Short mmCIF file of C-alpha atoms and ligand atoms in Angstrom, two decimals:
data_model
loop_
_atom_site.label_atom_id
_atom_site.label_comp_id
_atom_site.label_asym_id
_atom_site.label_seq_id
_atom_site.Cartn_x
_atom_site.Cartn_y
_atom_site.Cartn_z
CA ARG A 1210 -46.33 -79.25 87.94
CA ARG A 1211 -44.70 -75.35 88.44
CA GLY A 1212 -43.30 -75.66 85.23
CA LEU A 1213 -45.15 -77.40 83.18
CA LEU A 1214 -47.82 -74.94 84.05
CA ALA A 1215 -45.35 -71.92 83.57
CA TYR A 1216 -44.66 -73.86 80.26
CA LEU A 1217 -48.85 -73.91 79.02
CA VAL A 1218 -48.55 -70.24 80.34
CA ALA A 1219 -46.24 -69.30 77.94
CA PHE A 1220 -47.37 -71.59 74.94
CA VAL A 1221 -50.77 -69.56 75.44
CA ALA A 1222 -49.19 -66.42 75.26
CA VAL A 1223 -47.28 -66.80 72.56
CA PHE A 1224 -49.75 -68.55 70.32
CA VAL A 1225 -52.46 -65.46 70.94
CA PHE A 1226 -49.69 -63.08 69.98
CA SER A 1227 -49.08 -64.57 66.91
CA VAL A 1228 -52.60 -64.73 66.39
CA ALA A 1229 -52.61 -60.86 66.67
CA ALA A 1230 -49.76 -60.29 65.19
CA MET A 1231 -50.93 -62.48 62.16
CA ALA A 1232 -54.86 -61.30 62.30
CA LYS A 1233 -54.95 -59.35 58.62
CA PRO A 1234 -55.33 -55.25 58.45
CA ILE A 1235 -58.45 -54.39 56.55
CA VAL A 1236 -57.80 -53.36 53.30
CA ILE A 1237 -59.97 -50.74 51.94
CA LYS A 1238 -59.44 -50.37 47.83
CA PHE A 1239 -59.97 -46.97 46.65
CA SER A 1240 -60.20 -46.18 43.54
CA HIS A 1241 -60.13 -42.93 41.28
CA VAL A 1242 -59.90 -41.00 37.97
CA VAL A 1243 -57.40 -38.10 38.12
CA ALA A 1244 -54.00 -37.30 39.01
CA VAL A 1245 -52.25 -37.61 42.09
CA ASP A 1246 -51.18 -34.07 42.02
CA THR A 1247 -54.91 -33.10 42.44
CA PRO A 1248 -56.68 -32.19 44.97
CA LYS A 1249 -58.58 -35.39 45.19
CA GLY A 1250 -55.43 -37.19 44.77
CA GLN A 1251 -53.69 -35.74 46.93
CA ALA A 1252 -56.66 -35.85 49.95
CA ALA A 1253 -57.07 -40.32 49.05
CA ASN A 1254 -52.85 -40.34 49.84
CA TYR A 1255 -52.85 -38.09 52.83
CA PHE A 1256 -56.33 -40.22 54.14
CA ALA A 1257 -54.44 -43.50 53.42
CA LYS A 1258 -52.23 -41.90 55.94
CA ILE A 1259 -53.96 -40.97 58.32
CA VAL A 1260 -55.89 -43.93 58.27
CA LYS A 1261 -52.92 -45.99 58.96
CA GLU A 1262 -50.81 -43.35 61.48
CA ARG A 1263 -54.71 -43.69 63.80
CA THR A 1264 -55.75 -47.55 63.71
CA HIS A 1265 -52.01 -48.65 63.94
CA GLY A 1266 -52.13 -50.15 60.86
CA GLN A 1267 -55.61 -52.23 61.65
CA VAL A 1268 -56.79 -50.78 58.46
CA ILE A 1269 -54.85 -49.82 55.65
CA VAL A 1270 -55.86 -48.00 52.65
CA LYS A 1271 -54.55 -48.64 48.76
CA VAL A 1272 -55.06 -45.67 46.28
CA TYR A 1273 -55.21 -46.52 42.26
CA PRO A 1274 -55.16 -43.04 40.79
CA ASN A 1275 -55.12 -41.98 37.01
CA ALA A 1276 -58.40 -44.94 36.55
CA MET A 1277 -55.61 -47.90 36.47
CA LEU A 1278 -57.75 -49.98 38.63
CA TYR A 1279 -61.54 -48.89 36.82
CA GLY A 1280 -63.48 -45.69 35.39
CA ASP A 1281 -65.76 -43.89 37.55
CA ARG A 1282 -68.61 -46.00 36.42
CA ALA A 1283 -66.67 -48.93 37.33
CA ALA A 1284 -65.36 -47.83 40.40
CA VAL A 1285 -69.34 -46.58 41.56
CA GLU A 1286 -70.42 -50.23 40.82
CA ALA A 1287 -67.37 -52.05 42.10
CA VAL A 1288 -68.06 -50.74 45.11
CA GLN A 1289 -71.71 -51.11 45.56
CA MET A 1290 -70.61 -54.98 44.41
CA GLY A 1291 -67.88 -54.58 47.89
CA THR A 1292 -65.20 -55.44 45.53
CA ILE A 1293 -63.53 -52.30 46.09
CA GLN A 1294 -63.95 -49.92 49.42
CA MET A 1295 -64.04 -46.85 48.43
CA ALA A 1296 -64.30 -44.29 44.97
CA CYS A 1297 -64.83 -40.68 44.75
CA PRO A 1298 -66.18 -40.10 41.37
CA ALA A 1299 -67.52 -36.68 40.63
CA THR A 1300 -71.48 -35.79 41.19
CA ALA A 1301 -72.30 -36.44 37.70
CA LYS A 1302 -70.99 -39.72 37.70
CA PHE A 1303 -74.24 -40.90 39.66
CA THR A 1304 -76.63 -39.66 37.00
CA GLY A 1305 -78.09 -43.09 36.65
CA TRP A 1306 -77.61 -44.09 39.95
CA LEU A 1307 -79.52 -40.59 41.62
CA PRO A 1308 -80.63 -38.06 39.22
CA GLU A 1309 -81.09 -36.08 41.59
CA ILE A 1310 -77.04 -35.74 42.58
CA GLN A 1311 -76.90 -33.29 39.19
CA LEU A 1312 -78.25 -30.52 41.61
CA PHE A 1313 -74.75 -30.08 41.47
CA ASP A 1314 -74.28 -30.02 37.75
CA LEU A 1315 -76.59 -27.58 36.79
CA PRO A 1316 -74.69 -24.21 35.62
CA PHE A 1317 -74.77 -21.04 37.47
CA LEU A 1318 -76.85 -22.54 40.68
CA PHE A 1319 -74.52 -21.19 42.77
CA LYS A 1320 -73.00 -17.33 43.04
CA ASN A 1321 -69.61 -18.90 44.44
CA SER A 1322 -67.81 -21.06 46.88
CA GLU A 1323 -69.12 -20.36 49.96
CA HIS A 1324 -72.33 -20.82 48.18
CA LEU A 1325 -71.55 -23.92 46.77
CA HIS A 1326 -70.48 -24.86 50.44
CA LYS A 1327 -73.25 -23.58 52.37
CA VAL A 1328 -75.52 -25.88 50.22
CA MET A 1329 -73.39 -28.67 50.66
CA ASP A 1330 -72.91 -28.52 54.19
CA GLY A 1331 -76.73 -27.93 54.93
CA PRO A 1332 -79.71 -29.70 54.93
CA VAL A 1333 -80.33 -29.46 50.71
CA GLY A 1334 -76.48 -31.47 50.82
CA LYS A 1335 -77.76 -33.99 53.37
CA LYS A 1336 -80.40 -34.88 51.86
CA VAL A 1337 -78.66 -35.42 48.83
CA LEU A 1338 -75.95 -37.73 50.72
CA ASN A 1339 -79.11 -39.52 52.25
CA LEU A 1340 -80.28 -41.36 48.65
CA PHE A 1341 -77.21 -43.44 48.49
CA ARG A 1342 -78.48 -45.24 51.25
CA ARG A 1343 -80.92 -46.65 48.32
CA LYS A 1344 -77.99 -47.65 46.60
CA GLY A 1345 -76.54 -50.18 48.93
CA LEU A 1346 -73.96 -47.12 49.41
CA LEU A 1347 -73.07 -44.30 51.70
CA GLY A 1348 -72.12 -40.84 50.64
CA LEU A 1349 -69.49 -39.43 53.14
CA ALA A 1350 -68.33 -36.56 52.36
CA TYR A 1351 -68.06 -34.15 49.33
CA TRP A 1352 -64.68 -32.79 47.81
CA ASP A 1353 -64.05 -29.95 45.99
CA ASN A 1354 -61.94 -29.47 42.60
CA GLY A 1355 -63.56 -26.11 40.98
CA PHE A 1356 -65.49 -23.74 38.55
CA LYS A 1357 -65.38 -25.34 35.61
CA VAL A 1358 -63.84 -23.30 32.12
CA LEU A 1359 -64.33 -24.20 28.89
CA SER A 1360 -61.51 -25.45 26.23
CA ASN A 1361 -60.99 -25.80 22.65
CA ASN A 1362 -58.73 -26.86 19.56
CA LYS A 1363 -60.76 -24.45 17.12
CA HIS A 1364 -61.14 -20.75 17.71
CA PRO A 1365 -61.46 -18.32 21.23
CA ILE A 1366 -64.49 -18.25 22.95
CA VAL A 1367 -66.38 -15.61 24.04
CA LEU A 1368 -69.60 -15.40 23.92
CA PRO A 1369 -72.22 -18.43 23.90
CA LYS A 1370 -72.46 -18.06 20.21
CA ASP A 1371 -68.79 -19.27 19.85
CA CYS A 1372 -69.83 -22.64 20.66
CA LYS A 1373 -71.89 -23.15 17.85
CA GLY A 1374 -70.90 -26.83 16.26
CA LEU A 1375 -68.64 -27.77 18.41
CA LYS A 1376 -68.84 -31.32 19.69
CA PHE A 1377 -67.38 -30.99 23.46
CA ARG A 1378 -66.73 -33.92 26.06
CA ILE A 1379 -68.97 -34.31 28.92
CA MET A 1380 -69.52 -36.67 32.02
CA SER A 1381 -72.50 -38.90 31.09
CA SER A 1382 -75.23 -36.88 32.83
CA ARG A 1383 -77.93 -35.56 31.19
CA VAL A 1384 -77.84 -31.52 32.79
CA LEU A 1385 -74.26 -30.99 31.04
CA GLU A 1386 -75.99 -32.44 27.74
CA ALA A 1387 -78.47 -30.29 28.05
CA GLN A 1388 -75.96 -27.27 28.31
CA PHE A 1389 -73.79 -27.83 25.35
CA LYS A 1390 -77.12 -28.14 24.00
CA ALA A 1391 -78.38 -25.07 24.76
CA LEU A 1392 -75.34 -23.47 23.38
CA GLY A 1393 -75.57 -24.97 20.37
CA ALA A 1394 -72.67 -27.53 20.44
CA SER A 1395 -72.98 -31.52 20.34
CA PRO A 1396 -72.10 -32.95 23.57
CA GLN A 1397 -70.52 -36.51 23.41
CA VAL A 1398 -69.66 -38.88 26.92
CA LEU A 1399 -66.58 -39.98 27.14
CA PRO A 1400 -64.15 -41.32 30.34
CA PHE A 1401 -61.85 -38.92 31.53
CA SER A 1402 -59.32 -41.36 30.41
CA GLU A 1403 -60.34 -41.22 27.19
CA VAL A 1404 -60.18 -36.69 26.89
CA TYR A 1405 -56.64 -36.12 25.52
CA SER A 1406 -56.36 -38.64 23.06
CA ALA A 1407 -59.97 -37.38 22.02
CA LEU A 1408 -59.07 -33.86 21.34
CA GLU A 1409 -56.21 -35.10 19.65
CA GLN A 1410 -57.68 -36.87 17.58
CA GLY A 1411 -60.94 -34.28 16.67
CA VAL A 1412 -63.16 -36.89 18.18
CA VAL A 1413 -63.88 -33.06 19.88
CA ASP A 1414 -63.10 -29.96 20.14
CA GLY A 1415 -63.35 -28.92 23.10
CA CYS A 1416 -64.04 -30.14 26.81
CA GLU A 1417 -64.38 -28.45 30.14
CA ASN A 1418 -62.88 -29.25 33.28
CA PRO A 1419 -61.55 -27.14 36.47
CA TRP A 1420 -57.72 -25.49 36.33
CA SER A 1421 -56.94 -28.66 38.03
CA ASN A 1422 -57.85 -31.64 35.52
CA LEU A 1423 -57.34 -29.35 32.15
CA TYR A 1424 -53.52 -28.71 34.04
CA THR A 1425 -52.55 -32.35 35.51
CA LYS A 1426 -53.87 -33.66 31.98
CA LYS A 1427 -52.01 -31.75 29.66
CA PHE A 1428 -55.76 -30.91 27.81
CA TYR A 1429 -53.98 -27.14 26.90
CA GLU A 1430 -52.10 -28.93 24.85
CA VAL A 1431 -54.43 -30.36 22.73
CA ALA A 1432 -57.42 -27.44 23.27
CA PRO A 1433 -55.35 -23.73 23.65
CA TYR A 1434 -58.01 -21.85 23.58
CA THR A 1435 -59.41 -21.70 27.42
CA THR A 1436 -62.34 -19.31 28.65
CA GLU A 1437 -62.77 -18.69 32.18
CA THR A 1438 -66.71 -19.01 31.91
CA TYR A 1439 -66.72 -20.75 35.74
CA HIS A 1440 -70.25 -22.03 34.84
CA GLY A 1441 -70.79 -25.19 36.29
CA TYR A 1442 -68.96 -26.69 39.78
CA LEU A 1443 -66.88 -29.60 39.40
CA GLY A 1444 -67.12 -32.21 42.67
CA TYR A 1445 -66.67 -35.49 44.15
CA VAL A 1446 -68.82 -37.73 46.70
CA LEU A 1447 -66.83 -39.70 48.85
CA ILE A 1448 -68.05 -43.29 48.88
CA THR A 1449 -68.38 -46.74 50.16
CA ASN A 1450 -69.82 -49.69 50.39
CA ALA A 1451 -72.67 -49.30 52.83
CA LYS A 1452 -72.33 -53.15 54.17
CA PHE A 1453 -68.98 -53.21 55.18
CA TRP A 1454 -68.84 -49.57 56.24
CA ASP A 1455 -71.34 -50.63 59.18
CA SER A 1456 -69.87 -53.85 59.48
CA LEU A 1457 -66.91 -52.15 61.48
CA SER A 1458 -66.53 -52.16 65.24
CA PRO A 1459 -67.26 -48.91 66.44
CA LYS A 1460 -64.13 -47.83 67.69
CA LEU A 1461 -62.39 -48.30 64.17
CA ARG A 1462 -65.69 -46.82 62.72
CA THR A 1463 -65.20 -43.33 64.93
CA ILE A 1464 -61.71 -43.22 64.19
CA LEU A 1465 -62.34 -43.73 59.93
CA GLU A 1466 -64.68 -41.02 60.33
CA GLY A 1467 -62.31 -39.02 62.05
CA CYS A 1468 -59.93 -38.94 59.21
CA VAL A 1469 -62.80 -38.51 56.66
CA ARG A 1470 -63.29 -35.48 58.35
CA ASP A 1471 -59.52 -34.69 58.63
CA ALA A 1472 -58.94 -35.31 55.01
CA THR A 1473 -62.46 -33.65 54.13
CA ALA A 1474 -60.70 -30.23 55.26
CA TYR A 1475 -57.20 -30.85 54.17
CA GLU A 1476 -58.94 -31.35 50.45
CA ARG A 1477 -61.28 -28.43 50.18
CA LYS A 1478 -58.18 -26.46 51.42
CA LEU A 1479 -55.88 -27.53 48.90
CA ALA A 1480 -58.75 -27.40 45.05
CA ASP A 1481 -58.48 -23.85 46.55
CA GLU A 1482 -54.50 -23.47 46.92
CA LEU A 1483 -54.42 -25.96 43.68
CA THR A 1484 -56.77 -23.74 41.50
CA LYS A 1485 -55.20 -20.91 42.31
CA LYS A 1486 -51.53 -22.69 41.18
CA GLN A 1487 -52.24 -25.34 38.37
CA ARG A 1488 -54.10 -21.74 36.28
CA ALA A 1489 -51.26 -19.53 36.50
CA LEU A 1490 -48.64 -23.28 35.09
CA VAL A 1491 -51.48 -23.31 32.57
CA LEU A 1492 -51.46 -19.68 31.20
CA LYS A 1493 -47.79 -20.07 31.60
CA ASP A 1494 -47.42 -21.85 28.24
CA PRO A 1495 -47.38 -19.29 25.53
CA LYS A 1496 -49.29 -21.37 23.52
CA VAL A 1497 -52.53 -20.78 25.53
CA LYS A 1498 -54.77 -18.48 24.94
CA ASP A 1499 -57.02 -17.62 27.94
CA VAL A 1500 -60.20 -15.08 27.46
CA VAL A 1501 -61.65 -13.55 30.75
CA LEU A 1502 -65.14 -12.41 30.96
CA THR A 1503 -66.54 -9.34 31.20
CA PRO A 1504 -69.27 -9.38 34.22
CA GLU A 1505 -71.65 -7.67 30.68
CA GLN A 1506 -70.52 -11.50 29.03
CA ARG A 1507 -70.68 -13.77 31.62
CA GLU A 1508 -74.70 -12.80 32.11
CA ALA A 1509 -75.26 -13.76 28.58
CA TRP A 1510 -73.44 -17.04 29.27
CA ARG A 1511 -75.78 -17.22 32.63
CA LYS A 1512 -79.02 -16.20 30.64
CA VAL A 1513 -78.35 -18.70 28.19
CA LEU A 1514 -77.75 -21.60 30.75
CA VAL A 1515 -80.28 -21.12 33.08
CA LYS A 1516 -83.21 -21.66 30.86
CA ILE A 1517 -82.36 -25.69 30.95
CA TYR A 1518 -83.58 -25.29 35.28
CA PRO A 1519 -87.14 -26.42 34.11
CA LYS A 1520 -86.53 -29.48 32.13
CA PHE A 1521 -84.56 -30.82 35.48
CA TYR A 1522 -87.33 -29.96 38.15
CA LYS A 1523 -88.74 -33.36 37.39
CA THR A 1524 -85.70 -35.52 37.66
CA ILE A 1525 -83.81 -33.03 40.26
CA GLY A 1526 -86.64 -31.30 41.86
CA LYS A 1527 -87.78 -28.34 42.21
CA ASP A 1528 -87.49 -27.73 45.63
CA LEU A 1529 -84.05 -29.43 46.18
CA ILE A 1530 -83.78 -26.57 43.77
CA GLU A 1531 -84.77 -23.66 44.95
CA GLU A 1532 -83.81 -24.73 48.27
CA ALA A 1533 -80.24 -24.30 46.66
CA ILE A 1534 -80.72 -21.23 44.84
CA LYS A 1535 -82.40 -19.49 48.11
CA GLU A 1536 -79.38 -20.83 50.57
CA GLY A 1537 -77.40 -18.39 47.68
CA ASN A 1538 -79.61 -15.24 48.77
C1 LIG B 3077 -64.35 -36.13 34.58
O1 LIG B 3077 -64.45 -37.06 34.12
O2 LIG B 3077 -64.00 -35.20 33.97
C2 LIG B 3077 -63.66 -36.17 36.16
O3 LIG B 3077 -64.91 -36.94 36.32
C3 LIG B 3077 -62.61 -36.22 36.50
C4 LIG B 3077 -62.27 -36.14 37.96
O4 LIG B 3077 -62.58 -36.76 39.00
O5 LIG B 3077 -62.24 -35.06 38.31
#
């Protein structure tokens, strides 16, 4: 009898153990469009690393960079449908879903990074993140890239009038469209993965990017006139599928929330460092002709571009715009 009992106990133990060992990890597919050596690319990998460590392999994050899985638009749809679980598109890419988010694309809205982070991490930023639920998504965090520079392959751009007649690639955003129209240029929506060849083949003459994207995708090779306008900001919202996130056990969710917090701090610090480092690397190329604006020249850009704000009082919300401006005072 005893032998039988011991046998039974051993059998049950082995069975329970094997079932636990066989339990499949939860897989989070995380798609993004930029290179690995960017703040977003590095932080996505860092997030994957700490999630694996802290959940002891119960959750595995698989990162797909360089638009190898999806472009941003398709990625948002895939997160909505639950085909993938995470993405981190630029705010402009959400225009079709949540037009209010274009707040972050308004030129000359933020005086500097301090002002920007005050808005993101304060009541305005929270209000915008809360809107994501409306679309079955969760806005988990804001990730940085940086302020944008213009680059083109026709001539040096110093003043707004120098943009007249040029074709600029934009992300799909009404604000960015209005911005280039206000400069007398023609905006053209193109996916990020097509920018290099569009510049090379003359489909567009220029584009706007933070230094990190400009460097890692080598846009300066095909558009060597850079202008440090820093007219607008490019940053991201880390999103997940709301149902997926809500279905996680409270324990796992708490661990993942901690990973999001730490990856966000890591990402923002890196954005700052890579912007400086990668700017220097672009400027090292003898073909690059860079223009640094005087405060007076930059003021001329500001004057032209802030004129587009009233066009967006309805879609973004006049209150939201004014609240964001006030945070910088
Ligand atoms: C772009 O399309 O220019 C950006 O959204 C790319 C990125 O993710 O930084």
